Coordinates of C-alpha atoms in Angstrom, one line a residue:
Chain A
M1 CA 123.6 81.8 97.6
I2 CA 123.0 83.2 100.9
D3 CA 120.1 81.1 102.1
K4 CA 117.1 83.0 104.0
R5 CA 115.0 80.1 104.8
V6 CA 114.1 79.5 108.4
A7 CA 112.0 76.8 109.7
N8 CA 108.7 78.1 110.7
A9 CA 106.9 81.5 111.6
D10 CA 107.7 81.0 115.3
E11 CA 111.7 80.9 114.1
A12 CA 110.6 83.9 112.3
V13 CA 109.8 86.2 114.9
A14 CA 112.6 85.0 117.1
G15 CA 114.2 88.2 118.9
L16 CA 111.0 90.2 118.8
E17 CA 110.9 91.9 122.3
D18 CA 108.2 93.9 124.1
G19 CA 108.1 97.7 123.2
M20 CA 109.6 97.3 119.7
T21 CA 108.5 99.0 116.7
V22 CA 107.4 96.7 113.9
L23 CA 106.0 97.5 110.4
F24 CA 103.5 95.4 108.8
G25 CA 102.8 95.3 105.1
G26 CA 99.7 95.0 103.4
F27 CA 96.8 97.5 102.3
G28 CA 93.7 97.0 103.7
L29 CA 93.5 92.5 104.0
S30 CA 95.6 92.7 100.8
G31 CA 98.9 91.2 101.1
I32 CA 98.8 91.2 105.1
P33 CA 101.5 88.6 106.5
E34 CA 98.9 86.3 108.0
N35 CA 101.4 83.7 109.5
A36 CA 103.8 86.2 111.1
I37 CA 100.8 88.0 112.6
A38 CA 99.7 84.7 114.2
A39 CA 103.3 84.0 115.2
V40 CA 103.5 87.2 117.3
R41 CA 100.1 86.7 118.6
K42 CA 101.3 83.1 119.9
R43 CA 104.4 84.8 121.1
G44 CA 102.7 87.4 123.1
T45 CA 105.0 90.3 122.7
R46 CA 103.2 93.5 124.1
N47 CA 103.6 97.1 124.1
L48 CA 104.2 97.0 120.1
T49 CA 104.4 100.0 118.0
C50 CA 102.8 98.9 114.8
V51 CA 103.1 100.9 111.5
S52 CA 100.7 99.4 109.0
N53 CA 98.5 101.4 106.6
N54 CA 95.3 100.2 108.1
A55 CA 94.8 98.1 111.4
G56 CA 92.7 95.1 110.0
V57 CA 89.3 94.3 110.8
D58 CA 87.7 92.8 114.1
G59 CA 89.4 89.1 114.1
F60 CA 91.5 89.4 111.6
G61 CA 94.8 90.8 110.5
L62 CA 95.9 93.1 113.0
G63 CA 92.8 92.8 114.7
L64 CA 94.0 89.8 116.0
L65 CA 96.7 91.5 117.8
L66 CA 94.2 94.4 118.9
E67 CA 92.2 92.0 120.5
T68 CA 95.1 90.6 122.6
R69 CA 96.0 94.3 123.7
Q70 CA 99.8 93.6 122.3
V71 CA 99.7 96.9 120.6
R72 CA 100.6 99.9 122.5
K73 CA 100.5 102.2 119.5
M74 CA 99.3 102.2 115.9
I75 CA 100.6 104.4 113.1
S76 CA 98.5 104.0 110.0
S77 CA 96.7 106.3 107.1
Y78 CA 93.4 104.8 107.6
V79 CA 91.7 102.9 110.2
G80 CA 87.8 102.4 109.5
E81 CA 86.2 99.0 109.8
N82 CA 87.3 97.8 113.1
A83 CA 85.2 98.2 116.3
E84 CA 87.6 96.9 118.7
F85 CA 90.2 99.4 117.4
E86 CA 87.9 102.3 117.7
R87 CA 86.9 101.1 121.4
Q88 CA 90.6 101.1 122.3
M89 CA 91.2 104.3 120.6
L90 CA 88.4 106.3 122.2
S91 CA 88.8 104.9 125.8
G92 CA 92.8 105.9 125.3
E93 CA 94.2 102.2 125.7
L94 CA 95.5 102.6 122.5
E95 CA 97.8 105.5 120.9
V96 CA 96.9 106.3 117.5
E97 CA 98.8 108.2 115.2
L98 CA 97.4 109.1 111.6
I99 CA 99.9 109.8 108.9
P100 CA 99.2 110.3 105.2
Q101 CA 99.4 107.5 103.1
G102 CA 102.3 108.6 100.7
T103 CA 104.0 110.0 103.6
L104 CA 104.0 106.6 105.4
A105 CA 104.9 104.6 102.1
E106 CA 107.9 107.3 101.7
R107 CA 109.2 107.0 105.8
C108 CA 109.3 103.3 104.8
R109 CA 111.2 103.7 101.2
A110 CA 113.6 106.4 103.0
A111 CA 114.5 104.3 106.1
G112 CA 115.3 101.5 103.2
A113 CA 117.4 104.0 101.2
G114 CA 119.7 105.7 103.5
I115 CA 117.6 109.0 103.9
P116 CA 117.2 110.0 107.3
A117 CA 114.2 112.5 106.3
F118 CA 112.7 114.3 103.3
Y119 CA 110.2 117.0 102.6
T120 CA 106.7 116.4 101.3
P121 CA 104.0 118.9 100.7
A122 CA 101.5 116.4 102.1
G123 CA 99.7 117.7 105.3
Y124 CA 100.9 121.2 105.1
G125 CA 98.1 123.3 106.8
T126 CA 96.6 120.4 108.6
E127 CA 96.8 119.0 112.1
V128 CA 99.5 116.7 110.6
A129 CA 101.9 119.7 110.5
E130 CA 101.9 120.4 114.1
G131 CA 105.5 120.6 115.4
K132 CA 107.1 119.8 112.2
E133 CA 109.3 122.0 110.2
V134 CA 108.1 123.8 107.1
R135 CA 110.5 124.9 104.5
V136 CA 109.4 126.5 101.1
F137 CA 110.5 124.9 97.8
N138 CA 109.5 126.3 94.5
G139 CA 107.0 128.6 96.1
K140 CA 105.2 125.8 97.6
P141 CA 105.5 125.0 101.6
H142 CA 106.7 121.2 102.5
L143 CA 106.9 119.4 106.0
L144 CA 109.9 117.6 107.0
E145 CA 109.3 113.9 107.6
H146 CA 111.6 111.2 108.9
A147 CA 112.4 107.7 107.9
F148 CA 111.0 105.2 110.3
D149 CA 113.3 103.4 112.8
A150 CA 111.9 99.9 113.1
S151 CA 113.2 96.7 114.6
F152 CA 111.1 94.3 112.4
A153 CA 109.2 94.3 109.3
F154 CA 106.9 91.7 108.3
V155 CA 106.0 91.4 105.0
K156 CA 104.1 89.1 102.6
A157 CA 105.4 88.2 98.9
W158 CA 103.8 85.7 96.3
K159 CA 106.7 83.6 95.7
A160 CA 110.6 83.7 96.7
D161 CA 113.5 81.7 95.8
P162 CA 115.8 80.6 98.9
A163 CA 118.0 83.3 98.7
G164 CA 115.0 85.9 99.4
N165 CA 114.4 87.5 96.3
L166 CA 110.5 88.5 96.4
V167 CA 107.9 88.8 93.4
F168 CA 104.6 90.1 94.5
R169 CA 101.2 89.6 92.8
G170 CA 98.7 92.2 92.0
T171 CA 98.1 95.0 94.2
A172 CA 98.8 92.6 97.1
R173 CA 102.1 94.3 96.5
N174 CA 101.5 97.6 98.3
F175 CA 103.6 98.7 101.0
N176 CA 105.5 95.0 101.4
P177 CA 108.6 96.2 99.2
L178 CA 109.1 99.5 101.1
M179 CA 108.6 97.9 104.6
A180 CA 111.1 94.8 103.5
M181 CA 113.8 97.5 102.8
A182 CA 113.1 99.3 106.1
G183 CA 113.2 96.6 108.6
K184 CA 116.6 96.2 110.7
I185 CA 115.2 92.6 110.6
T186 CA 113.1 91.7 107.8
V187 CA 110.7 88.7 107.8
A188 CA 109.1 87.8 104.3
E189 CA 106.4 85.1 104.1
V190 CA 105.3 83.8 100.7
E191 CA 103.1 81.6 99.2
E192 CA 105.6 79.6 97.5
I193 CA 109.5 79.0 97.8
V194 CA 110.6 77.9 94.2
P195 CA 113.8 76.4 93.6
L196 CA 116.7 78.6 93.1
G197 CA 117.4 79.6 89.5
T198 CA 113.6 79.4 88.7
L199 CA 112.6 83.3 89.2
D200 CA 113.8 85.7 86.4
P201 CA 116.1 87.9 87.7
N202 CA 114.9 90.7 85.3
N203 CA 111.5 90.7 87.2
I204 CA 112.5 90.4 91.1
H205 CA 110.7 93.1 92.9
V206 CA 112.9 93.1 96.1
P207 CA 116.1 91.6 95.9
G208 CA 117.1 89.3 98.8
I209 CA 119.4 91.4 100.4
F210 CA 116.7 93.2 102.2
V211 CA 115.2 89.8 103.3
H212 CA 116.5 88.3 106.7
R213 CA 114.6 85.2 107.2
L214 CA 112.2 83.6 104.7
F215 CA 109.4 81.2 105.2
Q216 CA 106.6 79.5 103.4
G217 CA 103.2 80.6 104.9
E218 CA 100.4 78.1 105.5
H219 CA 96.9 78.5 105.2
Y220 CA 96.7 81.6 103.7
E221 CA 92.9 82.6 104.1
K222 CA 93.5 85.9 102.0
R223 CA 90.2 87.5 103.1
I224 CA 88.3 89.9 100.7
E225 CA 87.3 93.1 102.6
N226 CA 84.9 94.5 100.2
R227 CA 83.8 92.2 97.5
T228 CA 82.3 94.0 94.5
V229 CA 81.2 92.1 91.6
R230 CA 79.2 93.0 88.4
P231 CA 76.4 90.5 88.1
R232 CA 76.9 88.3 85.1
P233 CA 74.5 89.2 82.1
Chain B
M1 CA 65.4 118.3 89.7
A2 CA 68.1 117.6 92.1
L3 CA 70.8 115.2 90.7
D4 CA 71.4 111.7 92.2
K5 CA 74.8 110.3 93.1
N6 CA 75.0 108.9 89.1
G7 CA 73.7 112.4 88.0
I8 CA 76.8 114.0 89.9
A9 CA 79.2 111.3 88.7
Q10 CA 77.6 111.7 85.2
R11 CA 78.4 115.7 85.2
I12 CA 81.9 114.9 86.1
A13 CA 82.6 112.8 83.5
Q14 CA 82.3 115.3 81.1
E15 CA 85.3 117.2 82.3
L16 CA 87.5 114.1 81.7
R17 CA 90.0 114.9 78.4
N18 CA 91.6 112.1 76.4
G19 CA 94.8 110.7 77.4
W20 CA 94.5 111.6 81.0
Y21 CA 95.1 109.6 84.1
V22 CA 92.5 109.9 86.6
N23 CA 92.6 109.1 90.2
L24 CA 88.6 108.6 91.4
G25 CA 88.4 108.5 95.6
I26 CA 85.4 106.4 97.4
G27 CA 82.0 106.9 96.9
I28 CA 80.4 109.0 93.9
P29 CA 83.6 109.5 92.8
T30 CA 84.0 105.8 91.9
L31 CA 81.1 106.0 89.9
V32 CA 82.8 108.6 87.1
A33 CA 84.1 105.4 85.5
N34 CA 80.8 104.2 84.4
Y35 CA 80.2 107.5 82.3
I36 CA 83.5 108.0 80.3
P37 CA 82.1 110.2 77.1
Q38 CA 82.3 108.6 73.9
G39 CA 85.8 108.9 72.0
I40 CA 87.4 109.5 75.3
S41 CA 90.3 107.6 76.5
V42 CA 91.4 107.6 80.0
E43 CA 93.5 105.5 82.3
F44 CA 92.4 105.1 86.1
Q45 CA 95.0 105.1 88.9
S46 CA 94.2 103.7 92.1
E47 CA 96.5 104.9 95.0
N48 CA 97.1 101.1 96.4
G49 CA 99.2 100.5 93.1
I50 CA 97.6 99.9 89.7
L51 CA 97.4 102.0 86.9
G52 CA 94.8 100.5 84.1
M53 CA 92.1 99.8 86.6
G54 CA 89.4 98.1 85.0
P55 CA 85.4 97.4 86.2
F56 CA 84.5 95.2 88.9
P57 CA 84.9 91.4 88.3
W58 CA 81.9 89.1 87.3
E59 CA 80.7 87.6 90.2
G60 CA 82.9 84.2 91.1
E61 CA 85.9 86.0 89.4
E62 CA 86.9 88.0 92.3
D63 CA 90.7 88.1 93.6
P64 CA 92.0 89.0 97.0
D65 CA 95.2 90.3 95.4
L66 CA 93.6 92.6 92.8
I67 CA 91.5 95.4 94.9
N68 CA 91.2 99.5 94.7
A69 CA 91.9 102.2 97.4
G70 CA 88.2 101.3 98.8
K71 CA 89.2 97.8 99.2
Q72 CA 86.6 96.7 96.3
T73 CA 87.7 93.9 94.2
I74 CA 88.5 95.0 90.9
T75 CA 89.7 93.8 87.2
A76 CA 93.0 94.8 85.2
L77 CA 92.4 96.2 81.7
P78 CA 95.1 95.1 79.2
G79 CA 98.1 97.4 79.4
A80 CA 97.6 97.7 83.4
A81 CA 100.7 98.1 85.5
F82 CA 100.9 97.3 89.3
F83 CA 103.8 99.0 91.5
D84 CA 104.3 99.9 95.3
S85 CA 102.8 102.7 97.6
A86 CA 106.1 104.7 97.3
L87 CA 106.0 104.8 93.5
S88 CA 102.1 105.4 93.6
F89 CA 102.5 108.5 95.6
G90 CA 105.6 109.5 93.7
M91 CA 103.6 109.8 90.4
I92 CA 100.7 111.7 92.4
R93 CA 103.1 114.1 93.8
A94 CA 105.0 114.8 90.7
Q95 CA 101.6 115.4 89.2
K96 CA 101.5 112.7 86.8
V97 CA 98.1 112.4 87.2
Q98 CA 95.9 115.0 85.6
L99 CA 92.5 114.6 87.5
T100 CA 91.7 113.6 90.9
V101 CA 87.9 113.5 92.0
L102 CA 87.3 113.2 95.9
G103 CA 84.3 113.2 98.1
A104 CA 84.3 115.9 100.9
M105 CA 82.5 116.8 104.1
E106 CA 83.3 120.6 103.8
V107 CA 84.8 122.8 101.2
S108 CA 85.5 126.4 101.9
D109 CA 85.4 129.4 99.2
N110 CA 89.0 129.4 99.1
G111 CA 89.5 125.8 97.9
D112 CA 89.8 124.4 101.4
I113 CA 88.8 120.7 102.0
A114 CA 87.6 118.6 104.8
N115 CA 87.3 115.3 104.6
W116 CA 89.3 112.8 107.0
K117 CA 88.0 113.4 110.5
I118 CA 85.1 114.7 112.7
P119 CA 86.6 115.2 116.2
G120 CA 84.7 113.1 119.0
K121 CA 82.5 111.6 116.2
M122 CA 84.4 109.7 113.7
V123 CA 88.2 109.3 113.0
K124 CA 88.9 107.0 110.1
G125 CA 92.0 108.7 108.8
M126 CA 93.2 110.6 105.8
G127 CA 94.3 107.8 103.7
G128 CA 95.9 109.0 100.5
A129 CA 93.8 112.3 100.7
M130 CA 96.2 114.4 102.0
D131 CA 98.8 113.4 99.5
L132 CA 96.5 113.7 96.9
V133 CA 95.2 117.3 97.6
A134 CA 98.6 118.8 98.3
S135 CA 99.7 117.5 94.8
A136 CA 97.2 117.2 92.2
E137 CA 96.8 120.1 89.9
N138 CA 93.2 119.6 89.3
I139 CA 90.9 118.5 92.1
I140 CA 86.8 118.4 91.7
V141 CA 84.9 117.7 95.0
A142 CA 82.0 115.3 94.2
M143 CA 79.5 115.7 97.1
Q144 CA 75.8 116.8 98.3
H145 CA 75.4 120.6 98.9
T146 CA 74.0 119.9 102.2
N147 CA 74.9 117.6 104.8
P148 CA 72.1 115.5 106.6
K149 CA 70.8 118.3 109.1
G150 CA 70.4 120.6 105.8
E151 CA 73.2 122.8 106.4
S152 CA 75.6 124.2 103.6
K153 CA 78.9 122.2 103.0
L154 CA 80.1 124.7 100.9
L155 CA 81.5 127.5 103.4
S156 CA 83.5 130.5 103.9
A157 CA 85.9 128.5 106.1
C158 CA 85.8 124.9 106.7
T159 CA 84.4 124.2 110.6
L160 CA 86.3 120.3 110.5
P161 CA 90.0 119.6 110.4
I162 CA 90.9 120.2 107.0
T163 CA 92.8 117.9 104.6
G164 CA 94.3 120.6 102.4
V165 CA 94.6 124.4 101.7
G166 CA 93.5 126.1 98.8
C167 CA 93.4 123.0 96.4
V168 CA 89.9 122.5 95.2
K169 CA 89.3 124.0 92.0
K170 CA 85.5 122.6 91.1
V171 CA 82.9 121.4 93.0
V172 CA 79.7 119.2 91.7
T173 CA 76.9 118.8 93.8
E174 CA 73.2 117.5 93.3
L175 CA 72.3 121.1 92.5
A176 CA 75.0 123.0 90.7
V177 CA 78.6 123.0 89.2
L178 CA 80.8 125.9 90.9
D179 CA 84.5 126.6 90.1
I180 CA 86.5 128.1 93.0
D181 CA 88.4 131.4 92.5
P182 CA 90.1 132.0 95.6
E183 CA 89.8 135.7 95.2
R184 CA 85.8 136.0 94.7
G185 CA 85.0 132.5 96.1
F186 CA 82.2 130.0 94.6
V187 CA 81.4 131.0 90.9
L188 CA 78.0 129.5 89.8
L189 CA 78.7 127.9 86.4
E190 CA 75.7 125.4 86.1
R191 CA 72.5 124.3 87.8
A192 CA 70.9 121.0 87.6
P193 CA 67.7 120.5 85.7
G194 CA 64.8 122.3 86.9
V195 CA 66.9 123.7 90.1
S196 CA 66.5 127.4 90.6
V197 CA 69.4 129.9 91.3
E198 CA 67.7 130.9 94.3
E199 CA 67.9 127.7 95.8
I200 CA 71.6 127.3 95.3
V201 CA 72.4 130.7 96.8
A202 CA 70.2 129.7 99.9
K203 CA 72.3 126.6 100.4
T204 CA 75.6 128.0 99.6
A205 CA 76.9 129.4 103.0
G206 CA 80.4 130.8 101.6
R207 CA 80.8 133.5 98.8
L208 CA 78.9 132.8 95.7
V209 CA 79.4 134.6 92.6
V210 CA 76.3 134.5 90.2
N211 CA 76.8 136.3 86.8
G212 CA 74.2 136.7 84.5
E213 CA 72.0 133.8 83.2
I214 CA 73.1 130.5 84.8
P215 CA 72.8 127.6 82.2
E216 CA 71.3 124.3 83.0
M217 CA 73.7 121.2 82.9
R218 CA 73.4 119.2 80.0
L219 CA 73.5 115.4 80.9

């Protein structure tokens, strides 16, 4: 067993430098690496290019790194619900690249699968296609999209064993397995590190080979962005 | 009388067929799940990573690890499956999902759709909409016939940045059900109860085909 555990979040973000490209797992506020975000904020690293499906909300998630102006560029598919983000984007302080969600996911997966680029129909004929190679397959135009090249990936899982094998829960899985595959250094934080041998090898979502640093997170807030319920009858 | 949001959803629900996997967008499309016709069994896919999405949870049973693409708390039905975002868009691109219902800001009479950006005003992003419209075979748009200024949203060409080209097959508004035939434009199929063909003609800016007597929707 190769033990992937590090002592804490601060140790997990060691080596993160100004100007790096970083992947952050999560969809909305679900499955975001809360502890790693806090550690990056504490470390004060600047001019980051952050790849994340969303940009958090004011005061939580990646909103915390926008607040401290640590982000130079954001690559996302959907960025509503964040006033500070909008302000920085409109004033030109923050560069924003919006890309289709499936393309974002596949650019992560490709990076972790040794595929440098791929064709997808998403975005053909739109602003997203500007400057991209178009090729027709089976009569349908596709865009050439490239795998991400990211120094770090920060992901959040439900459980892990010390070998870094990850298990996710519900829809908190989202981009996390793909970003875990894509990082040159992948940092996984989990709600619980369980003893070696207690995770069923049949049910591992991300094998530990993709995880370089692992720690058990603290004080998960797991905020709900859009609480929707049925009233009890 | 023009339909309300629930009426639009109810009419779209009549398009559901047994055994379909269905992706519902944010807003009116989400309401379609409330009107599944008797005897029809469908499964809802949410692109953030679930098949077999159920209704909203009872108060007090919300789970932050269980949300839909609109970030609303949901439940998982027996037989549900969770998966990552690449697998999710894999099933979308490979056309495993039989019906996609989306909202829109504009639709053109050749089936272009605009629903992700208003330059200088609103930039929220496309989310999964561009992947969905580029690949889905069967796309129904649920929207109001006109914008808040009273201008038609059914145009000869979209004025806003488009999300996809020639992809919308059908539009259901508070006034009408229309097919899109890229050769001929919007084809009026049904009108909302009590709504006149004249009103629909007046509020449709793109090419509109009206053939013979147009029946009222049956809800």
